[in-house]
Amino acid sequence: MLRVLAVDDEEPALEELLYLLRADPRVRAAEGATGATEALRRIGAALDSGPAGPDAVDVVFLDIHMAGLTGLDVARLLAGFAEPPLIVFVTAHEGFAVRAFDLKAVDYVLKPVRRERLAEAVRRVAELVGERSPAPEPPPAADQITVELGGVIRFVAVADIAYAEARGDYARLHTDTGSHLVRIPLSTLEECWRSRGFVRIHRRHLVALARIDELRLDAGAMSVRVGDAELAVSRRHARALRDLLMRQER
């Protein structure tokens, strides 16, 4: 299921393209941008969000002739990123195809856009997204977990992790010095780290019991403080967590 950003400075053309994209069952979400500046801002947020984040973008359907930066300029800028979204050009001009494919475009769709032709472009993108998606990591080792930061593989001690946060099929691991995104579901971490003192306090959070500094009750709502973070405890997990903390004090 693709997350799409469509870019065109002509609003009627953009609305038509978004309508066709949203009608394709392979498209999970399609948002629009009316110029290169807005598109780059949205793509920057997507890259910061990570592949499983709420702002992630798999592919940009990009017009070429726009006020200010052209679609080709945007594609050149994106080529400098380690893992940019895929590019499909959508244009009324045939003459830029060679330059477009030099910039690693997946497809080059001419206006007026036909539903069948756009569906073929979506199919090509869906295949490539499936190929580039990394396989899930195996369950983490007992004492360490591997993380990637800036193209460098590092080993983080499980004992240094204060809590883990669910991000879809990924999890963000929080330590005293920073955080790391790993492609392991929180449910897998819960199973592997239960014996190491980690407890589920919410559908989004798994916490090292020994790192809980405070347990707070406010108008019937429970939360815990872990370092500088305050994390909500769901009603489902509240009683079990309280029992565990009381047992730990004895």
mmCIF file of C-alpha atoms in Angstrom:
data_model
loop_
_atom_site.group_PDB
_atom_site.id
_atom_site.type_symbol
_atom_site.label_atom_id
_atom_site.label_comp_id
_atom_site.label_asym_id
_atom_site.label_seq_id
_atom_site.Cartn_x
_atom_site.Cartn_y
_atom_site.Cartn_z
ATOM 1 C CA MET A 1 0.000 0.000 0.000
ATOM 2 C CA LEU A 2 1.639 3.174 -1.271
ATOM 3 C CA ARG A 3 1.898 6.581 0.384
ATOM 4 C CA VAL A 4 1.894 9.155 -2.398
ATOM 5 C CA LEU A 5 2.676 12.844 -2.762
ATOM 6 C CA ALA A 6 1.404 14.492 -5.976
ATOM 7 C CA VAL A 7 2.936 17.831 -7.008
ATOM 8 C CA ASP A 8 1.482 20.238 -9.576
ATOM 9 C CA ASP A 9 1.101 24.036 -9.469
ATOM 10 C CA GLU A 10 -2.131 23.870 -11.491
ATOM 11 C CA GLU A 11 -4.861 23.004 -8.999
ATOM 12 C CA PRO A 12 -7.346 21.415 -11.451
ATOM 13 C CA ALA A 13 -4.617 19.090 -12.745
ATOM 14 C CA LEU A 14 -3.543 18.267 -9.192
ATOM 15 C CA GLU A 15 -7.103 17.490 -8.086
ATOM 16 C CA GLU A 16 -7.644 15.204 -11.096
ATOM 17 C CA LEU A 17 -4.380 13.363 -10.429
ATOM 18 C CA LEU A 18 -5.230 12.920 -6.738
ATOM 19 C CA TYR A 19 -8.698 11.640 -7.640
ATOM 20 C CA LEU A 20 -7.219 8.965 -9.918
ATOM 21 C CA LEU A 21 -4.524 7.982 -7.424
ATOM 22 C CA ARG A 22 -6.954 7.641 -4.518
ATOM 23 C CA ALA A 23 -9.158 5.400 -6.630
ATOM 24 C CA ASP A 24 -6.301 2.902 -7.064
ATOM 25 C CA PRO A 25 -6.502 0.109 -4.439
ATOM 26 C CA ARG A 26 -2.693 -0.009 -4.167
ATOM 27 C CA VAL A 27 -2.594 3.567 -2.851
ATOM 28 C CA ARG A 28 -3.034 3.875 0.907
ATOM 29 C CA ALA A 29 -2.904 7.674 0.996
ATOM 30 C CA ALA A 30 -2.385 10.441 -1.581
ATOM 31 C CA GLU A 31 -1.693 14.049 -0.602
ATOM 32 C CA GLY A 32 -1.063 17.063 -2.807
ATOM 33 C CA ALA A 33 1.414 19.954 -2.978
ATOM 34 C CA THR A 34 0.974 22.987 -5.225
ATOM 35 C CA GLY A 35 4.651 23.761 -5.782
ATOM 36 C CA ALA A 36 8.239 22.662 -5.349
ATOM 37 C CA THR A 37 8.792 24.493 -2.044
ATOM 38 C CA GLU A 38 5.802 22.852 -0.395
ATOM 39 C CA ALA A 39 6.784 19.485 -1.887
ATOM 40 C CA LEU A 40 10.328 19.699 -0.512
ATOM 41 C CA ARG A 41 9.009 20.624 2.927
ATOM 42 C CA ARG A 42 6.674 17.618 2.895
ATOM 43 C CA ILE A 43 9.402 15.286 1.635
ATOM 44 C CA GLY A 44 11.814 16.579 4.293
ATOM 45 C CA ALA A 45 9.242 15.754 6.978
ATOM 46 C CA ALA A 46 8.818 12.300 5.416
ATOM 47 C CA LEU A 47 12.552 11.597 5.521
ATOM 48 C CA ASP A 48 12.744 12.787 9.143
ATOM 49 C CA SER A 49 9.739 10.615 10.015
ATOM 50 C CA GLY A 50 11.389 7.426 8.737
ATOM 51 C CA PRO A 51 9.837 4.710 6.563
ATOM 52 C CA ALA A 52 7.251 3.753 9.186
ATOM 53 C CA GLY A 53 6.469 7.257 10.403
ATOM 54 C CA PRO A 54 3.170 9.094 9.964
ATOM 55 C CA ASP A 55 4.640 11.451 7.318
ATOM 56 C CA ALA A 56 6.357 8.774 5.209
ATOM 57 C CA VAL A 57 6.172 9.059 1.389
ATOM 58 C CA ASP A 58 6.938 6.159 -0.958
ATOM 59 C CA VAL A 59 6.612 7.976 -4.288
ATOM 60 C CA VAL A 60 6.260 11.501 -5.656
ATOM 61 C CA PHE A 61 4.163 12.078 -8.802
ATOM 62 C CA LEU A 62 5.845 15.242 -10.043
ATOM 63 C CA ASP A 63 4.983 17.820 -12.687
ATOM 64 C CA ILE A 64 7.951 19.277 -14.597
ATOM 65 C CA HIS A 65 6.919 22.838 -15.518
ATOM 66 C CA MET A 66 6.191 24.737 -12.290
ATOM 67 C CA ALA A 67 6.829 28.266 -11.069
ATOM 68 C CA GLY A 68 10.180 28.551 -9.310
ATOM 69 C CA LEU A 69 11.949 25.197 -9.100
ATOM 70 C CA THR A 70 10.972 22.713 -11.796
ATOM 71 C CA GLY A 71 10.191 19.072 -11.222
ATOM 72 C CA LEU A 72 13.610 18.186 -12.596
ATOM 73 C CA ASP A 73 15.220 20.500 -10.001
ATOM 74 C CA VAL A 74 13.277 18.751 -7.232
ATOM 75 C CA ALA A 75 14.380 15.329 -8.506
ATOM 76 C CA ARG A 76 18.030 16.452 -8.567
ATOM 77 C CA LEU A 77 17.773 17.618 -4.955
ATOM 78 C CA LEU A 78 16.182 14.351 -3.862
ATOM 79 C CA ALA A 79 18.941 12.352 -5.549
ATOM 80 C CA GLY A 80 21.319 13.598 -2.850
ATOM 81 C CA PHE A 81 19.462 11.752 -0.080
ATOM 82 C CA ALA A 82 20.338 8.212 0.966
ATOM 83 C CA GLU A 83 16.792 6.833 0.608
ATOM 84 C CA PRO A 84 14.621 9.336 -1.289
ATOM 85 C CA PRO A 85 11.077 8.506 -2.389
ATOM 86 C CA LEU A 86 10.622 7.171 -5.906
ATOM 87 C CA ILE A 87 9.787 9.660 -8.682
ATOM 88 C CA VAL A 88 7.169 9.488 -11.419
ATOM 89 C CA PHE A 89 7.024 12.502 -13.725
ATOM 90 C CA VAL A 90 3.599 13.638 -14.919
ATOM 91 C CA THR A 91 3.890 16.262 -17.641
ATOM 92 C CA ALA A 92 2.411 17.619 -20.862
ATOM 93 C CA HIS A 93 5.856 17.741 -22.501
ATOM 94 C CA GLU A 94 7.538 14.780 -24.195
ATOM 95 C CA GLY A 95 10.929 16.431 -24.578
ATOM 96 C CA PHE A 96 12.195 15.885 -21.022
ATOM 97 C CA ALA A 97 11.954 12.095 -20.923
ATOM 98 C CA VAL A 98 15.682 11.438 -21.387
ATOM 99 C CA ARG A 99 16.612 13.815 -18.571
ATOM 100 C CA ALA A 100 13.864 12.361 -16.392
ATOM 101 C CA PHE A 101 15.148 8.802 -16.720
ATOM 102 C CA ASP A 102 18.730 10.009 -16.163
ATOM 103 C CA LEU A 103 17.404 11.132 -12.766
ATOM 104 C CA LYS A 104 16.226 7.548 -12.078
ATOM 105 C CA ALA A 105 12.532 8.259 -12.622
ATOM 106 C CA VAL A 106 10.375 5.145 -12.393
ATOM 107 C CA ASP A 107 8.003 6.342 -15.120
ATOM 108 C CA TYR A 108 7.083 9.294 -17.346
ATOM 109 C CA VAL A 109 3.341 9.844 -17.740
ATOM 110 C CA LEU A 110 2.008 12.327 -20.279
ATOM 111 C CA LYS A 111 -0.953 14.640 -19.723
ATOM 112 C CA PRO A 112 -3.857 14.411 -20.099
ATOM 113 C CA VAL A 113 -3.476 11.499 -17.713
ATOM 114 C CA ARG A 114 -5.346 8.334 -18.658
ATOM 115 C CA ARG A 115 -6.507 6.074 -15.835
ATOM 116 C CA GLU A 116 -4.987 2.961 -17.446
ATOM 117 C CA ARG A 117 -1.610 4.631 -17.994
ATOM 118 C CA LEU A 118 -1.493 5.920 -14.429
ATOM 119 C CA ALA A 119 -2.392 2.459 -13.126
ATOM 120 C CA GLU A 120 0.633 1.062 -14.982
ATOM 121 C CA ALA A 121 2.883 3.647 -13.306
ATOM 122 C CA VAL A 122 1.441 2.748 -9.893
ATOM 123 C CA ARG A 123 2.076 -0.940 -10.624
ATOM 124 C CA ARG A 124 5.741 -0.268 -11.401
ATOM 125 C CA VAL A 125 6.140 1.782 -8.239
ATOM 126 C CA ALA A 126 4.446 -0.878 -6.088
ATOM 127 C CA GLU A 127 6.834 -3.544 -7.410
ATOM 128 C CA LEU A 128 9.895 -1.408 -6.660
ATOM 129 C CA VAL A 129 8.688 -0.460 -3.177
ATOM 130 C CA GLY A 130 8.187 -4.157 -2.439
ATOM 131 C CA GLU A 131 11.727 -4.929 -3.624
ATOM 132 C CA ARG A 132 13.417 -2.139 -1.686
ATOM 133 C CA SER A 133 11.624 -2.863 1.617
ATOM 134 C CA PRO A 134 14.170 -4.561 3.898
ATOM 135 C CA ALA A 135 13.335 -7.914 5.385
ATOM 136 C CA PRO A 136 12.433 -7.777 9.086
ATOM 137 C CA GLU A 137 15.373 -8.254 11.402
ATOM 138 C CA PRO A 138 15.537 -11.511 13.318
ATOM 139 C CA PRO A 139 14.646 -11.374 17.019
ATOM 140 C CA PRO A 140 17.291 -9.452 18.948
ATOM 141 C CA ALA A 141 20.067 -11.212 20.788
ATOM 142 C CA ALA A 142 19.878 -11.495 24.544
ATOM 143 C CA ASP A 143 22.334 -8.729 25.411
ATOM 144 C CA GLN A 144 22.550 -6.480 22.364
ATOM 145 C CA ILE A 145 20.529 -5.254 19.404
ATOM 146 C CA THR A 146 21.940 -3.955 16.115
ATOM 147 C CA VAL A 147 20.886 -0.506 14.907
ATOM 148 C CA GLU A 148 21.841 1.539 11.848
ATOM 149 C CA LEU A 149 22.754 5.198 12.169
ATOM 150 C CA GLY A 150 23.995 7.153 9.156
ATOM 151 C CA GLY A 151 24.950 3.988 7.301
ATOM 152 C CA VAL A 152 26.933 2.648 10.273
ATOM 153 C CA ILE A 153 25.877 -0.531 12.090
ATOM 154 C CA ARG A 154 26.110 -0.212 15.859
ATOM 155 C CA PHE A 155 25.367 -2.487 18.785
ATOM 156 C CA VAL A 156 23.187 -1.154 21.590
ATOM 157 C CA ALA A 157 23.113 -2.970 24.906
ATOM 158 C CA VAL A 158 19.596 -3.945 25.930
ATOM 159 C CA ALA A 159 20.503 -2.807 29.450
ATOM 160 C CA ASP A 160 20.929 0.757 28.098
ATOM 161 C CA ILE A 161 17.376 0.907 26.695
ATOM 162 C CA ALA A 162 14.885 2.733 28.920
ATOM 163 C CA TYR A 163 11.786 2.128 26.793
ATOM 164 C CA ALA A 164 10.645 1.209 23.286
ATOM 165 C CA GLU A 165 7.928 2.943 21.291
ATOM 166 C CA ALA A 166 5.781 1.272 18.609
ATOM 167 C CA ARG A 167 6.004 2.714 15.075
ATOM 168 C CA GLY A 168 3.944 0.321 12.978
ATOM 169 C CA ASP A 169 6.175 -2.616 12.016
ATOM 170 C CA TYR A 170 9.099 -0.719 13.545
ATOM 171 C CA ALA A 171 10.055 0.275 17.072
ATOM 172 C CA ARG A 172 11.980 3.302 18.323
ATOM 173 C CA LEU A 173 14.396 2.444 21.124
ATOM 174 C CA HIS A 174 15.098 5.212 23.650
ATOM 175 C CA THR A 175 18.363 5.332 25.617
ATOM 176 C CA ASP A 176 19.924 8.028 27.793
ATOM 177 C CA THR A 177 21.934 9.294 24.812
ATOM 178 C CA GLY A 178 19.405 9.148 21.970
ATOM 179 C CA SER A 179 16.980 6.950 20.073
ATOM 180 C CA HIS A 180 17.187 4.356 17.299
ATOM 181 C CA LEU A 181 14.596 3.044 14.832
ATOM 182 C CA VAL A 182 14.632 -0.728 14.220
ATOM 183 C CA ARG A 183 12.413 -2.843 11.971
ATOM 184 C CA ILE A 184 11.100 -5.083 14.734
ATOM 185 C CA PRO A 185 7.492 -4.959 15.972
ATOM 186 C CA LEU A 186 6.987 -4.027 19.611
ATOM 187 C CA SER A 187 5.231 -7.364 20.228
ATOM 188 C CA THR A 188 8.432 -9.200 19.219
ATOM 189 C CA LEU A 189 10.534 -7.083 21.563
ATOM 190 C CA GLU A 190 8.046 -7.701 24.362
ATOM 191 C CA GLU A 191 8.372 -11.458 23.929
ATOM 192 C CA CYS A 192 12.169 -11.406 23.699
ATOM 193 C CA TRP A 193 12.803 -8.948 26.532
ATOM 194 C CA ARG A 194 10.210 -10.086 29.068
ATOM 195 C CA SER A 195 12.884 -12.061 30.926
ATOM 196 C CA ARG A 196 15.106 -8.964 30.989
ATOM 197 C CA GLY A 197 12.603 -6.901 32.984
ATOM 198 C CA PHE A 198 10.663 -5.135 30.228
ATOM 199 C CA VAL A 199 6.908 -4.717 30.694
ATOM 200 C CA ARG A 200 4.167 -3.547 28.359
ATOM 201 C CA ILE A 201 2.397 -0.506 29.793
ATOM 202 C CA HIS A 202 0.472 0.570 26.690
ATOM 203 C CA ARG A 203 -0.077 -0.624 23.142
ATOM 204 C CA ARG A 204 2.595 1.908 22.151
ATOM 205 C CA HIS A 205 5.162 1.459 24.921
ATOM 206 C CA LEU A 206 7.396 -1.227 26.381
ATOM 207 C CA VAL A 207 9.367 -0.080 29.444
ATOM 208 C CA ALA A 208 12.324 -1.385 31.417
ATOM 209 C CA LEU A 209 10.845 -1.852 34.895
ATOM 210 C CA ALA A 210 14.090 -0.822 36.594
ATOM 211 C CA ARG A 211 14.103 2.503 34.685
ATOM 212 C CA ILE A 212 10.730 3.689 36.015
ATOM 213 C CA ASP A 213 11.396 6.661 38.320
ATOM 214 C CA GLU A 214 7.805 7.508 39.296
ATOM 215 C CA LEU A 215 4.303 6.126 39.087
ATOM 216 C CA ARG A 216 1.690 8.886 38.887
ATOM 217 C CA LEU A 217 -2.092 8.899 39.353
ATOM 218 C CA ASP A 218 -4.068 11.898 38.150
ATOM 219 C CA ALA A 219 -7.890 11.874 38.055
ATOM 220 C CA GLY A 220 -7.882 8.121 37.626
ATOM 221 C CA ALA A 221 -5.294 8.153 34.817
ATOM 222 C CA MET A 222 -1.968 6.428 35.434
ATOM 223 C CA SER A 223 1.404 7.347 33.945
ATOM 224 C CA VAL A 224 5.070 6.622 34.622
ATOM 225 C CA ARG A 225 8.118 8.845 34.442
ATOM 226 C CA VAL A 226 11.145 7.331 32.725
ATOM 227 C CA GLY A 227 13.953 9.876 32.748
ATOM 228 C CA ASP A 228 12.530 13.012 31.132
ATOM 229 C CA ALA A 229 9.638 11.158 29.467
ATOM 230 C CA GLU A 230 6.170 10.768 30.925
ATOM 231 C CA LEU A 231 4.365 7.750 29.427
ATOM 232 C CA ALA A 232 0.682 6.897 29.750
ATOM 233 C CA VAL A 233 -0.286 3.532 31.234
ATOM 234 C CA SER A 234 -3.407 1.995 29.726
ATOM 235 C CA ARG A 235 -6.152 0.676 31.992
ATOM 236 C CA ARG A 236 -5.513 -2.785 30.632
ATOM 237 C CA HIS A 237 -1.944 -2.776 31.984
ATOM 238 C CA ALA A 238 -2.343 -0.549 35.068
ATOM 239 C CA ARG A 239 -3.042 -3.214 37.690
ATOM 240 C CA ALA A 240 -0.315 -5.589 36.519
ATOM 241 C CA LEU A 241 2.238 -2.772 36.462
ATOM 242 C CA ARG A 242 1.321 -1.612 39.969
ATOM 243 C CA ASP A 243 1.627 -5.182 41.275
ATOM 244 C CA LEU A 244 5.051 -5.572 39.633
ATOM 245 C CA LEU A 245 6.339 -2.322 41.120
ATOM 246 C CA MET A 246 5.059 -3.220 44.614
ATOM 247 C CA ARG A 247 6.690 -6.637 44.350
ATOM 248 C CA GLN A 248 9.951 -4.984 43.297
ATOM 249 C CA GLU A 249 9.949 -2.793 46.399
ATOM 250 C CA ARG A 250 9.750 -5.725 48.802
#
